[in-house]
Tab-separated table of C-alpha atoms in Angstrom:
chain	number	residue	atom	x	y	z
A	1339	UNK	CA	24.688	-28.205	0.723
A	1340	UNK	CA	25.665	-26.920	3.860
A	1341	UNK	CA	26.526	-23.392	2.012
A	1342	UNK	CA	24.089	-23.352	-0.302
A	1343	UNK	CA	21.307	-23.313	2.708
A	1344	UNK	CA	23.260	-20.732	4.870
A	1345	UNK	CA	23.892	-18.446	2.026
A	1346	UNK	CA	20.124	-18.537	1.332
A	1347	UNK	CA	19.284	-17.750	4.793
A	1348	UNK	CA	21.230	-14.840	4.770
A	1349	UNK	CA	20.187	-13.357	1.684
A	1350	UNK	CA	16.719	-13.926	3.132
A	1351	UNK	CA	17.468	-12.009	6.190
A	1352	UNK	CA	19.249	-9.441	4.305
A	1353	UNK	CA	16.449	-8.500	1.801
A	1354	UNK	CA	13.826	-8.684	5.178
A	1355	UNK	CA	16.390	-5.949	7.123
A	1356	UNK	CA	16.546	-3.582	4.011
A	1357	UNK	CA	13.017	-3.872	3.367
A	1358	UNK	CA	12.374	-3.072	7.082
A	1359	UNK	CA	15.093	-0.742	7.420
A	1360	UNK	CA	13.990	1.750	4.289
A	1361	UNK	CA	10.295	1.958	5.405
A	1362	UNK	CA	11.540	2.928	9.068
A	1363	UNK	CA	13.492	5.361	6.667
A	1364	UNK	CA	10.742	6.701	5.053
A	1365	UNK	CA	7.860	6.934	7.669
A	1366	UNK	CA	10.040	6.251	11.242
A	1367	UNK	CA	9.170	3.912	13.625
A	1368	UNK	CA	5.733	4.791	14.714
A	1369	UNK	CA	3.718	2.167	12.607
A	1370	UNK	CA	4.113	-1.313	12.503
A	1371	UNK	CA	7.225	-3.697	11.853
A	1372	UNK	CA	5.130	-5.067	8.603
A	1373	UNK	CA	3.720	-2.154	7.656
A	1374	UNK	CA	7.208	-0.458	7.530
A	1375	UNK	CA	8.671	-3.527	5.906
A	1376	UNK	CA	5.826	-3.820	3.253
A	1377	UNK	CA	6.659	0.002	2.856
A	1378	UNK	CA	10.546	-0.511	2.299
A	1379	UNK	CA	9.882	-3.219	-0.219
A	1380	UNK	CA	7.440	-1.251	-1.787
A	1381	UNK	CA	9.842	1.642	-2.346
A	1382	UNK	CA	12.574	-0.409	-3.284
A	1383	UNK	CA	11.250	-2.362	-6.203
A	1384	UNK	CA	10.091	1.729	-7.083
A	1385	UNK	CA	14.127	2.865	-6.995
A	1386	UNK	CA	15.192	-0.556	-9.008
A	1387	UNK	CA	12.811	0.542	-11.532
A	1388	UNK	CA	14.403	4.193	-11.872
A	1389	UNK	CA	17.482	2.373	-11.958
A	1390	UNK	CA	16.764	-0.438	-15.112
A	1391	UNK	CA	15.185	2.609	-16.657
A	1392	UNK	CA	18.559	4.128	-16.843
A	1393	UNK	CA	20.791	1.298	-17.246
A	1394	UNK	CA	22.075	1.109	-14.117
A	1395	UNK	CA	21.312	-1.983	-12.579
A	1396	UNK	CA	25.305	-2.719	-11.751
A	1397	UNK	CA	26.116	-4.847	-8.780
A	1398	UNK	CA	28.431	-1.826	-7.135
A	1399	UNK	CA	25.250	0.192	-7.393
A	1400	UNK	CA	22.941	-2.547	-6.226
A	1401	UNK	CA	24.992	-2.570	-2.869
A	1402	UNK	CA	25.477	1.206	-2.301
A	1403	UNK	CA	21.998	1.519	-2.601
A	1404	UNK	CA	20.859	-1.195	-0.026
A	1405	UNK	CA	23.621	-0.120	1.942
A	1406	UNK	CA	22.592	3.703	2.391
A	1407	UNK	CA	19.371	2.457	2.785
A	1408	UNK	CA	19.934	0.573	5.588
A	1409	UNK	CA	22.217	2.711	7.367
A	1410	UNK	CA	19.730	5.336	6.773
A	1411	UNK	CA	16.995	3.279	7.839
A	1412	UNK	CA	19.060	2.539	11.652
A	1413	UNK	CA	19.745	6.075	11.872
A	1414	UNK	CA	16.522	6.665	12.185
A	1415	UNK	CA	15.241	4.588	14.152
A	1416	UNK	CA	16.557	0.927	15.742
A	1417	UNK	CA	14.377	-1.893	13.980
A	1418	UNK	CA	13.281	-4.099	17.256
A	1419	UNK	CA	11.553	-7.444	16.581
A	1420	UNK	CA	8.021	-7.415	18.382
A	1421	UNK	CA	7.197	-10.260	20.674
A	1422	UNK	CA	5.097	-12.630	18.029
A	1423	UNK	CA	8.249	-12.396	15.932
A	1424	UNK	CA	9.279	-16.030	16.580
A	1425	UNK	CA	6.097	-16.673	15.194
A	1426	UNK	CA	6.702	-15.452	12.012
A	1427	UNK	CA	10.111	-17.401	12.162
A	1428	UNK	CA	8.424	-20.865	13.116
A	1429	UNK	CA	5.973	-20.330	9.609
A	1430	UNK	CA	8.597	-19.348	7.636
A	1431	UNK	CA	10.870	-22.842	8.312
A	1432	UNK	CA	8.761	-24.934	5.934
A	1433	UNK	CA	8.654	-22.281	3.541
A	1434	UNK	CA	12.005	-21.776	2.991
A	1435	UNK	CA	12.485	-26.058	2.494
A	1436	UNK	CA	10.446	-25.560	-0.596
A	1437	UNK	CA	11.937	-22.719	-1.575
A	1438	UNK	CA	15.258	-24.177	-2.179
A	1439	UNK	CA	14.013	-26.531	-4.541
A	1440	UNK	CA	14.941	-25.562	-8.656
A	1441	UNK	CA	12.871	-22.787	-10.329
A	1442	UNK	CA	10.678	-25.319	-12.702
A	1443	UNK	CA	6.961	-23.791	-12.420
A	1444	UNK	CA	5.128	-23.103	-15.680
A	1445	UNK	CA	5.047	-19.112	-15.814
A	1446	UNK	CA	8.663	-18.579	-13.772
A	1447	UNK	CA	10.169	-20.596	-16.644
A	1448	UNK	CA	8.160	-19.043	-19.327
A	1449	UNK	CA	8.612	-15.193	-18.590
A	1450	UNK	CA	9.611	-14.524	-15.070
A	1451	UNK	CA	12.576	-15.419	-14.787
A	1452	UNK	CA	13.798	-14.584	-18.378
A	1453	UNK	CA	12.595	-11.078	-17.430
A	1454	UNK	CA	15.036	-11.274	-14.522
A	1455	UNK	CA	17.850	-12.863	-16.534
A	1456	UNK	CA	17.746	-10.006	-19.138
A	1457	UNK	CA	17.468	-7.401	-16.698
A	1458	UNK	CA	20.804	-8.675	-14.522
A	1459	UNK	CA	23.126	-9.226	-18.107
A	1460	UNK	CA	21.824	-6.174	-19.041
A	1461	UNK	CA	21.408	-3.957	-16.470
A	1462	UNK	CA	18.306	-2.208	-18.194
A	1463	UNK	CA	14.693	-2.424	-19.224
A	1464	UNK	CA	14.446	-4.832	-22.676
A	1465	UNK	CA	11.699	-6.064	-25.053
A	1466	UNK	CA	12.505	-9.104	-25.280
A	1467	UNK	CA	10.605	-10.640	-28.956
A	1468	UNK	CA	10.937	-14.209	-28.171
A	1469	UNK	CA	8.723	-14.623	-25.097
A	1470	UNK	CA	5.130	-15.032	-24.740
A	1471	UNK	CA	4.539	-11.447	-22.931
A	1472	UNK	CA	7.826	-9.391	-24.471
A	1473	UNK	CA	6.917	-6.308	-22.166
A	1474	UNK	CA	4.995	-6.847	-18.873
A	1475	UNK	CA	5.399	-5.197	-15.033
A	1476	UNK	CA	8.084	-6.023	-13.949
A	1477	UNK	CA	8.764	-4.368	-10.448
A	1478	UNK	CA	8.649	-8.144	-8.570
A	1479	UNK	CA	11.481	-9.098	-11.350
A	1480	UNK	CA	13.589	-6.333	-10.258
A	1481	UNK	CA	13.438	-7.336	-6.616
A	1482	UNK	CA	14.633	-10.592	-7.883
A	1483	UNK	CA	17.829	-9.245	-9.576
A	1484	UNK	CA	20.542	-8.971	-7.007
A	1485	UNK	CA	19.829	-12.400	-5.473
A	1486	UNK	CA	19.965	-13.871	-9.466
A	1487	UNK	CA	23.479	-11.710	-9.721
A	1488	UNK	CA	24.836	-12.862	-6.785
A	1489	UNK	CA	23.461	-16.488	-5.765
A	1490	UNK	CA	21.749	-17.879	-8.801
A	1491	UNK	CA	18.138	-18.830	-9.855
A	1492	UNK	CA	16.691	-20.679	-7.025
A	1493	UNK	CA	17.215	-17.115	-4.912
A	1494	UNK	CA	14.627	-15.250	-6.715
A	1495	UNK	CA	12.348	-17.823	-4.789
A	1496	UNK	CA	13.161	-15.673	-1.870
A	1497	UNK	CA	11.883	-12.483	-2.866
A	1498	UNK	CA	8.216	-14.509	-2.871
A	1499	UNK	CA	9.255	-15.940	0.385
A	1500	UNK	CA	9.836	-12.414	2.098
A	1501	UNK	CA	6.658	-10.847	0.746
A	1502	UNK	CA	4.536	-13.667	2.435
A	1503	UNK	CA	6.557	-13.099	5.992
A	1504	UNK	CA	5.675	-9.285	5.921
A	1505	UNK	CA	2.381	-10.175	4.693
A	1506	UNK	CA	1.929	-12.674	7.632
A	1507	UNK	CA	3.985	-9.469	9.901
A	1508	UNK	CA	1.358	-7.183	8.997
A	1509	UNK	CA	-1.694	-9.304	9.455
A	1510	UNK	CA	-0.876	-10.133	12.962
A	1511	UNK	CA	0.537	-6.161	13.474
A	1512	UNK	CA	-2.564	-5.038	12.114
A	1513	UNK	CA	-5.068	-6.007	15.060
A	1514	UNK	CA	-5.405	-4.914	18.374
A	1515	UNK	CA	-6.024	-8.118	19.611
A	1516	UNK	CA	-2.726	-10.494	18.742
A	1517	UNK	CA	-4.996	-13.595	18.684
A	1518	UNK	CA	-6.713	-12.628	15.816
A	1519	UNK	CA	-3.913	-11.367	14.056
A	1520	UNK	CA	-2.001	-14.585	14.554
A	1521	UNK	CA	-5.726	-16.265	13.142
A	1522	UNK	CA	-5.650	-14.205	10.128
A	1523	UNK	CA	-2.249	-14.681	9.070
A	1524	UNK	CA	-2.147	-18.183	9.962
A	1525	UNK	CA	-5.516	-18.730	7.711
A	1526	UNK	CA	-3.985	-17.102	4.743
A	1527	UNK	CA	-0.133	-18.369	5.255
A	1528	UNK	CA	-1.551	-22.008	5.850
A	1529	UNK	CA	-3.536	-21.673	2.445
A	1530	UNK	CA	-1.897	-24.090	-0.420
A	1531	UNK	CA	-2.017	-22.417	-3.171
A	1532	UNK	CA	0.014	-19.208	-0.977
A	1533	UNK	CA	2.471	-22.139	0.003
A	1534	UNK	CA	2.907	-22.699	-3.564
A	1535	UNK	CA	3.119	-19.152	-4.758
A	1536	UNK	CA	5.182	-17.662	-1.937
A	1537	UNK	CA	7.830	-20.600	-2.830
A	1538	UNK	CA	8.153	-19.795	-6.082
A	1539	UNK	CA	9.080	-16.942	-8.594
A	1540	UNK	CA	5.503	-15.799	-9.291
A	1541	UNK	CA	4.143	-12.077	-8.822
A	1542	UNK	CA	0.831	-13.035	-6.866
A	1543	UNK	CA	1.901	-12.745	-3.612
A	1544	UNK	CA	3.355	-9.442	-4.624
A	1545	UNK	CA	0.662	-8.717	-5.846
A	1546	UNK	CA	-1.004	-10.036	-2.178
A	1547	UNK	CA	0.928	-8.301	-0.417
A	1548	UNK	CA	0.865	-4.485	-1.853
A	1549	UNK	CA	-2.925	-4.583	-2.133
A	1550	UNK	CA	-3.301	-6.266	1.168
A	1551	UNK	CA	-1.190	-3.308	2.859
A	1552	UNK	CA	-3.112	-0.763	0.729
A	1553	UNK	CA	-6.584	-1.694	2.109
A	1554	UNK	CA	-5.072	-1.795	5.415
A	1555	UNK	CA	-4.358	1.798	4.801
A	1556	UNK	CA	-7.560	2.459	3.564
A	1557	UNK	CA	-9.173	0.861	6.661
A	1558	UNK	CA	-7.288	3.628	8.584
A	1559	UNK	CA	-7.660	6.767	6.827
A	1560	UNK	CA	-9.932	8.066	9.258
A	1561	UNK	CA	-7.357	8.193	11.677
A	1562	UNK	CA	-4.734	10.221	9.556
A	1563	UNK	CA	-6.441	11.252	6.221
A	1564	UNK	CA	-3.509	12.450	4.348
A	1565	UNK	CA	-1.297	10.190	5.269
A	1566	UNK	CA	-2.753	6.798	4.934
A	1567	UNK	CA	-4.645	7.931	1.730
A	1568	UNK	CA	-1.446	8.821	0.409
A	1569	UNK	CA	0.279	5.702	1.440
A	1570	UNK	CA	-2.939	3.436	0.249
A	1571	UNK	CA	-2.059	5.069	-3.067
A	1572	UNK	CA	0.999	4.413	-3.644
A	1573	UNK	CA	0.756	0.434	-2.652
A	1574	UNK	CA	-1.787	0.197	-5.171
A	1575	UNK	CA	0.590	2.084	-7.827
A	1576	UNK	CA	3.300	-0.415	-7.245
A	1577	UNK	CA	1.049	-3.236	-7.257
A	1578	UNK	CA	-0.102	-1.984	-10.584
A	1579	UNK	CA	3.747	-2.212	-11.661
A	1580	UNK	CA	4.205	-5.366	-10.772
A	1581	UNK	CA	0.733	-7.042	-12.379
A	1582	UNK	CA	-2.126	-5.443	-14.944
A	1583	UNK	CA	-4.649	-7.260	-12.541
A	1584	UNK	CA	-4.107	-4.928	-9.709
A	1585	UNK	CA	-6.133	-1.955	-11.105
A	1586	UNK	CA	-9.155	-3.839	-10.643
A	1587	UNK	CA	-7.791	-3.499	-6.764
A	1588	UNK	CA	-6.932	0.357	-7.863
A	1589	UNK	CA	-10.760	0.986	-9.002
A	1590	UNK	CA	-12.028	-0.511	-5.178
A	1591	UNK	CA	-9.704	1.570	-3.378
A	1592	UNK	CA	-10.628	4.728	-5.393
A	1593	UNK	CA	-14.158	3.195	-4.988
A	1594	UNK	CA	-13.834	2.713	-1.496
A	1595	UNK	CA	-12.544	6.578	-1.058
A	1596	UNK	CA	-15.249	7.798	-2.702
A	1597	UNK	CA	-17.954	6.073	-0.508
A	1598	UNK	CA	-17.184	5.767	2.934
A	1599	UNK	CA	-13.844	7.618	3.316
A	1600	UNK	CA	-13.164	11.178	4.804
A	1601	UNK	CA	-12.338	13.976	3.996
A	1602	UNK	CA	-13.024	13.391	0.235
A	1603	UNK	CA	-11.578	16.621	-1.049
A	1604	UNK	CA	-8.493	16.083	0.611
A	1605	UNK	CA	-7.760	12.233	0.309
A	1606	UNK	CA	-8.669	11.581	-3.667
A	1607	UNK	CA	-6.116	13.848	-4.582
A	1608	UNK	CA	-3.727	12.848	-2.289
A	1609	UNK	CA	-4.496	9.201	-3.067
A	1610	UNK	CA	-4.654	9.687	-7.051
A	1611	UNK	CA	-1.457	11.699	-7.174
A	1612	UNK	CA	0.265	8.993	-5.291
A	1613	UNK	CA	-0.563	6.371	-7.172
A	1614	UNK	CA	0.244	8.490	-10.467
A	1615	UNK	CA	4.127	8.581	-9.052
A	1616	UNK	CA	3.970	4.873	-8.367
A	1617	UNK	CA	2.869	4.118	-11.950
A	1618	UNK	CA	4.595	6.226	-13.961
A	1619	UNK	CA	7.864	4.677	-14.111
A	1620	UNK	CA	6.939	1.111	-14.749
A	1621	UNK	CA	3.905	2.233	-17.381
A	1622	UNK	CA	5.995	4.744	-19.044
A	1623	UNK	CA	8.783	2.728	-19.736
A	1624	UNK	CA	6.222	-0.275	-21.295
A	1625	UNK	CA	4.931	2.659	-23.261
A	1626	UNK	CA	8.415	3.498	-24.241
A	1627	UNK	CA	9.407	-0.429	-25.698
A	1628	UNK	CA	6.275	-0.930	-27.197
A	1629	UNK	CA	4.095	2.274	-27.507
A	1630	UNK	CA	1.351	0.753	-25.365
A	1631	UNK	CA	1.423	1.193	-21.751
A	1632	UNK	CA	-0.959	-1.979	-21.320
A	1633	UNK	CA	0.940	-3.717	-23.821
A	1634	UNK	CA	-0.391	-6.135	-24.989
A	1635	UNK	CA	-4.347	-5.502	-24.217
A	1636	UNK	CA	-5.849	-2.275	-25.133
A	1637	UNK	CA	-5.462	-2.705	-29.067
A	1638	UNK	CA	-8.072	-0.624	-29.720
A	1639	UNK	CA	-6.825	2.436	-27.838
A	1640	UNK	CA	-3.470	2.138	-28.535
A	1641	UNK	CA	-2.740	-0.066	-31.864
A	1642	UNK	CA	-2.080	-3.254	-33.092
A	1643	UNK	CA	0.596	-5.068	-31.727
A	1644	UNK	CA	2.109	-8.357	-33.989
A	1645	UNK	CA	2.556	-10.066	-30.900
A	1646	UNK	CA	-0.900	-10.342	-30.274
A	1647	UNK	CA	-2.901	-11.971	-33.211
A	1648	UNK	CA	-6.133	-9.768	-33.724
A	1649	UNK	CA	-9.876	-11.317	-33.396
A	1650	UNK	CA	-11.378	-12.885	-36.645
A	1651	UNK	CA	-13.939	-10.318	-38.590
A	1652	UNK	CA	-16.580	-12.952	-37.678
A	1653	UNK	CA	-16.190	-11.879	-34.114
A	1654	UNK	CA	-19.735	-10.501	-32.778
A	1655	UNK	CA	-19.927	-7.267	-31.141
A	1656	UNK	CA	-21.799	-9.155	-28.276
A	1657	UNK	CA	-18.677	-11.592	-27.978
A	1658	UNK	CA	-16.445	-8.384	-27.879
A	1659	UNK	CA	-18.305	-6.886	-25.013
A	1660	UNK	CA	-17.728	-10.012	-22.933
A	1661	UNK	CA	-14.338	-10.527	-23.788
A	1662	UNK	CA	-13.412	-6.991	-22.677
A	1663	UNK	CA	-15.594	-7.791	-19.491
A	1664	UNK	CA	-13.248	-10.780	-18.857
């Protein structure tokens, strides 16, 4: 028992350094600690994809790769903990208690974790027939496969847990005043139904957390047009590849750009082509498996699909409407 809790503590701490470590990579150290963390994550889930694309999602390769990241990540700059940090640490105790407990929620059983399971015995991208959504995103999966290769189901719990402590990291890190950072975060970490996703191997808080860090973006483009529209674009991207529901999010950002940000000229591009590179991998290899990159919605625009039973012909065009609303 004794192990079992240490070696999940580690590989906790382990996935929170690389994730930290490869956004300090990518942007240095001037922004925040969970902006840069958020980042890392971000662009790691991006190069897994690449990876089960090609069929190389090997354990050796696994390592190398959070190993160069890391050690690319220190060279550039030395990660420090900010001062609130134990606070973060206190909130994440009675996460990680429930997050020990067996993977046995409805939707981890049904497709998540299968999706993980095929992609660690196989090392690649599969359409897998036999479960209720054969091709989905899948880029919160793919953080989930070297825990499953290495310490078993219940560690793909972990990968939930993380994303809720940089969440939490970049709600306090993204006020001026710490008190109402530590109010925010607090508000949404203390909400149940974020206790019960961020303990278990569901995409939401994914999902949570790359929109969340997107808007922040957004909120600051202002300040650095290019930059911030460029990174609010890609968030949203990689949100998009790990659930369909995040281009709703997509369409308010773009929305959002196009009515109150600055420079317009400059940042849509920017914003548009980054989110392009973020999407392209996942969509394109759905599009690849099952010749629909929404697979399975969008019939209509891309084709029948005999996983997906069509409507009756006694369907109205008024009910039609209102189901493609929904």
């Amino acid at each position: 028992m004794i192990l079992f809790f240490v070696e999940h503590a580690a590989a906790l701490a382990a996935l929170l350094v690389v994730a930290a470590a490869t956004g300090t990579l990518v942007i240095g150290r001037e922004e925040s600690l969970g902006l840069r963390a958020a980042l890392g994550l971000a662009v790691c889930g991006q190069l897994l994809v690449l990876l089960g694309i090609a069929g190389l999602l090997q354990p050796w390769i696994l390592l190398a790769l959070a190993i160069a990241l890391t050690v690319g990540g220190m060279a550039r700059g030395r990660i420090s903990l900010p001062r609130w940090s134990w606070w973060i640490a206190v909130a994440a105790v009675p996460f990680f208690l429930l997050v020990l407990f067996p993977p046995i929620a409805f939707d981890e059983t049904n497709y998540h974790l299968p999706f993980v399971q095929s992609l660690a015995r196989s090392g690649q991208f599969q359409f897998l027939g036999n479960l209720r959504h054969p091709a989905f995103p899948q880029l919160h999966e793919l953080l989930c496969v070297p825990f499953f290769l290495n310490i078993g189901d219940t560690s793909t719990h972990l990968v939930s847990l993380a994303e809720i402590l940089i969440l939490g990291a970049l709600l306090v890190g993204s006020r001026a005043n710490r008190f109402e950072g530590i109010l925010a975060a607090s508000l949404c970490l203390g909400h149940p139904i974020v206790v019960q996703y961020a303990t278990v191997n569901y995409t939401e808080v994914a999902l949570m957390l790359f929109a969340g860090t997107a808007f922040v973006c957004l909120d600051r483009v202002d300040d650095r047009p290019l930059f911030y529209s460029a990174l609010a674009g890609f968030f949203l991207g990689t949100a998009c590849s790990v659930k369909y529901l995040a281009w709703y999010f997509a369409a308010a950002g773009l929305a959002y750009l196009l009515f109150f940000g600055t420079p317009r000229k400059r940042t849509i591009p920017i914003f548009l082509g980054a989110m392009l590179i973020a999407v392209l991998p996942m969509y394109g290899e759905i599009l690849h498996l099952t010749g629909n990159p929404m697979h399975p919605f969008l019939q209509g625009i891309f084709g029948a699909s005999p996983w997906t039973p069509p409507d009756p012909p006694d369907v109205s065009p008024g009910t039609r409407v209102v189901r493609a609303l929904r």
